Amino acid sequence: MELNQIETRFDEIKIEEVKCCEKDDLDLMSISLEAEVPEALYVGMKDFISGNENWDQSKLISSAIANFLFQNGSDDRAVTEKYLNDIFNL
């Protein structure tokens, strides 16, 4: 896999399933992804998670993505809610 390449499994989600879901259901859906990160980030993530029992890898990555999207102009309500919840519930 090339650096910065993200592999997702969108093809396993049927379009009909997504269309019949309500907006709130889509907010709760999860998609697995795989990404290569620099070792320094991995070590930092691992150290943070081991020192904070309320966090796990999935929550940390989800929070980081929401933070990035919000700070770069996303106007999606779910992204904003995730961003704000993570800020005030640390």
PDB file of C-alpha atoms in Angstrom:
ATOM      1  CA  MET A   1       0.000   0.000   0.000  1.00  0.00           C
ATOM      2  CA  GLU A   2       1.296   3.454  -0.898  1.00  0.00           C
ATOM      3  CA  LEU A   3       1.866   6.104   1.754  1.00  0.00           C
ATOM      4  CA  ASN A   4      -1.276   8.150   2.519  1.00  0.00           C
ATOM      5  CA  GLN A   5      -3.492   5.654   0.745  1.00  0.00           C
ATOM      6  CA  ILE A   6      -6.691   4.907   2.580  1.00  0.00           C
ATOM      7  CA  GLU A   7      -8.580   1.763   1.828  1.00  0.00           C
ATOM      8  CA  THR A   8     -12.272   1.754   2.661  1.00  0.00           C
ATOM      9  CA  ARG A   9     -14.980  -0.757   2.212  1.00  0.00           C
ATOM     10  CA  PHE A  10     -17.710   1.438   0.769  1.00  0.00           C
ATOM     11  CA  ASP A  11     -18.460  -1.177  -1.860  1.00  0.00           C
ATOM     12  CA  GLU A  12     -19.844  -3.457   0.846  1.00  0.00           C
ATOM     13  CA  ILE A  13     -22.547  -0.939   1.733  1.00  0.00           C
ATOM     14  CA  LYS A  14     -25.463  -1.322  -0.596  1.00  0.00           C
ATOM     15  CA  ILE A  15     -26.844   1.914  -1.977  1.00  0.00           C
ATOM     16  CA  GLU A  16     -30.390   0.801  -1.139  1.00  0.00           C
ATOM     17  CA  GLU A  17     -29.434   0.352   2.524  1.00  0.00           C
ATOM     18  CA  VAL A  18     -28.037   3.869   2.702  1.00  0.00           C
ATOM     19  CA  LYS A  19     -31.041   5.400   0.928  1.00  0.00           C
ATOM     20  CA  CYS A  20     -33.547   3.776   3.281  1.00  0.00           C
ATOM     21  CA  CYS A  21     -31.716   4.889   6.426  1.00  0.00           C
ATOM     22  CA  GLU A  22     -32.741   8.057   8.204  1.00  0.00           C
ATOM     23  CA  LYS A  23     -30.185  10.830   8.774  1.00  0.00           C
ATOM     24  CA  ASP A  24     -29.726   9.820  12.434  1.00  0.00           C
ATOM     25  CA  ASP A  25     -28.998   6.222  11.399  1.00  0.00           C
ATOM     26  CA  LEU A  26     -26.314   7.394   8.956  1.00  0.00           C
ATOM     27  CA  ASP A  27     -24.610   9.322  11.763  1.00  0.00           C
ATOM     28  CA  LEU A  28     -24.207   6.052  13.697  1.00  0.00           C
ATOM     29  CA  MET A  29     -22.858   3.987  10.782  1.00  0.00           C
ATOM     30  CA  SER A  30     -19.205   3.030  10.909  1.00  0.00           C
ATOM     31  CA  ILE A  31     -16.803   2.401   8.067  1.00  0.00           C
ATOM     32  CA  SER A  32     -13.526   0.590   8.632  1.00  0.00           C
ATOM     33  CA  LEU A  33     -10.440   2.215   7.204  1.00  0.00           C
ATOM     34  CA  GLU A  34      -6.771   1.516   7.085  1.00  0.00           C
ATOM     35  CA  ALA A  35      -4.086   4.180   6.926  1.00  0.00           C
ATOM     36  CA  GLU A  36      -0.346   4.335   7.287  1.00  0.00           C
ATOM     37  CA  VAL A  37       0.821   6.916   9.815  1.00  0.00           C
ATOM     38  CA  PRO A  38       4.301   8.005  10.844  1.00  0.00           C
ATOM     39  CA  GLU A  39       5.703   6.033  13.760  1.00  0.00           C
ATOM     40  CA  ALA A  40       5.864   9.166  15.935  1.00  0.00           C
ATOM     41  CA  LEU A  41       2.088   9.638  15.585  1.00  0.00           C
ATOM     42  CA  TYR A  42       1.448   5.987  16.351  1.00  0.00           C
ATOM     43  CA  VAL A  43       3.604   6.135  19.497  1.00  0.00           C
ATOM     44  CA  GLY A  44       1.888   9.355  20.583  1.00  0.00           C
ATOM     45  CA  MET A  45      -1.537   7.805  20.017  1.00  0.00           C
ATOM     46  CA  LYS A  46      -0.578   4.653  21.904  1.00  0.00           C
ATOM     47  CA  ASP A  47       0.822   6.671  24.841  1.00  0.00           C
ATOM     48  CA  PHE A  48      -2.287   8.870  24.983  1.00  0.00           C
ATOM     49  CA  ILE A  49      -4.662   5.897  24.941  1.00  0.00           C
ATOM     50  CA  SER A  50      -2.718   4.049  27.633  1.00  0.00           C
ATOM     51  CA  GLY A  51      -2.861   7.144  29.864  1.00  0.00           C
ATOM     52  CA  ASN A  52      -6.559   7.886  29.292  1.00  0.00           C
ATOM     53  CA  GLU A  53      -8.870   4.983  30.057  1.00  0.00           C
ATOM     54  CA  ASN A  54     -11.909   6.705  28.511  1.00  0.00           C
ATOM     55  CA  TRP A  55     -10.273   6.735  25.075  1.00  0.00           C
ATOM     56  CA  ASP A  56      -9.615   3.999  22.545  1.00  0.00           C
ATOM     57  CA  GLN A  57      -8.111   3.994  19.063  1.00  0.00           C
ATOM     58  CA  SER A  58     -11.464   4.343  17.325  1.00  0.00           C
ATOM     59  CA  LYS A  59     -12.566   7.294  19.472  1.00  0.00           C
ATOM     60  CA  LEU A  60      -9.232   9.059  19.032  1.00  0.00           C
ATOM     61  CA  ILE A  61      -9.195   8.694  15.232  1.00  0.00           C
ATOM     62  CA  SER A  62     -12.858   9.708  14.987  1.00  0.00           C
ATOM     63  CA  SER A  63     -12.173  12.777  17.124  1.00  0.00           C
ATOM     64  CA  ALA A  64      -9.118  13.722  15.055  1.00  0.00           C
ATOM     65  CA  ILE A  65     -11.064  13.477  11.792  1.00  0.00           C
ATOM     66  CA  ALA A  66     -13.967  15.530  13.191  1.00  0.00           C
ATOM     67  CA  ASN A  67     -11.495  18.132  14.468  1.00  0.00           C
ATOM     68  CA  PHE A  68      -9.802  18.373  11.065  1.00  0.00           C
ATOM     69  CA  LEU A  69     -13.081  18.598   9.141  1.00  0.00           C
ATOM     70  CA  PHE A  70     -14.593  21.207  11.477  1.00  0.00           C
ATOM     71  CA  GLN A  71     -11.496  23.394  11.424  1.00  0.00           C
ATOM     72  CA  ASN A  72     -11.369  23.191   7.639  1.00  0.00           C
ATOM     73  CA  GLY A  73     -14.898  24.388   6.973  1.00  0.00           C
ATOM     74  CA  SER A  74     -17.212  21.380   7.198  1.00  0.00           C
ATOM     75  CA  ASP A  75     -20.774  22.491   7.816  1.00  0.00           C
ATOM     76  CA  ASP A  76     -22.119  18.993   8.515  1.00  0.00           C
ATOM     77  CA  ARG A  77     -24.064  19.028  11.777  1.00  0.00           C
ATOM     78  CA  ALA A  78     -22.808  15.584  12.852  1.00  0.00           C
ATOM     79  CA  VAL A  79     -19.190  16.702  12.428  1.00  0.00           C
ATOM     80  CA  THR A  80     -19.831  19.844  14.469  1.00  0.00           C
ATOM     81  CA  GLU A  81     -21.562  17.854  17.232  1.00  0.00           C
ATOM     82  CA  LYS A  82     -18.702  15.337  17.409  1.00  0.00           C
ATOM     83  CA  TYR A  83     -16.140  18.136  17.513  1.00  0.00           C
ATOM     84  CA  LEU A  84     -17.917  20.045  20.285  1.00  0.00           C
ATOM     85  CA  ASN A  85     -18.694  16.914  22.318  1.00  0.00           C
ATOM     86  CA  ASP A  86     -15.050  15.901  22.232  1.00  0.00           C
ATOM     87  CA  ILE A  87     -13.891  19.350  23.335  1.00  0.00           C
ATOM     88  CA  PHE A  88     -16.244  19.580  26.303  1.00  0.00           C
ATOM     89  CA  ASN A  89     -16.178  15.919  27.368  1.00  0.00           C
ATOM     90  CA  LEU A  90     -12.428  15.355  27.647  1.00  0.00           C
TER      91      LEU A  90
END
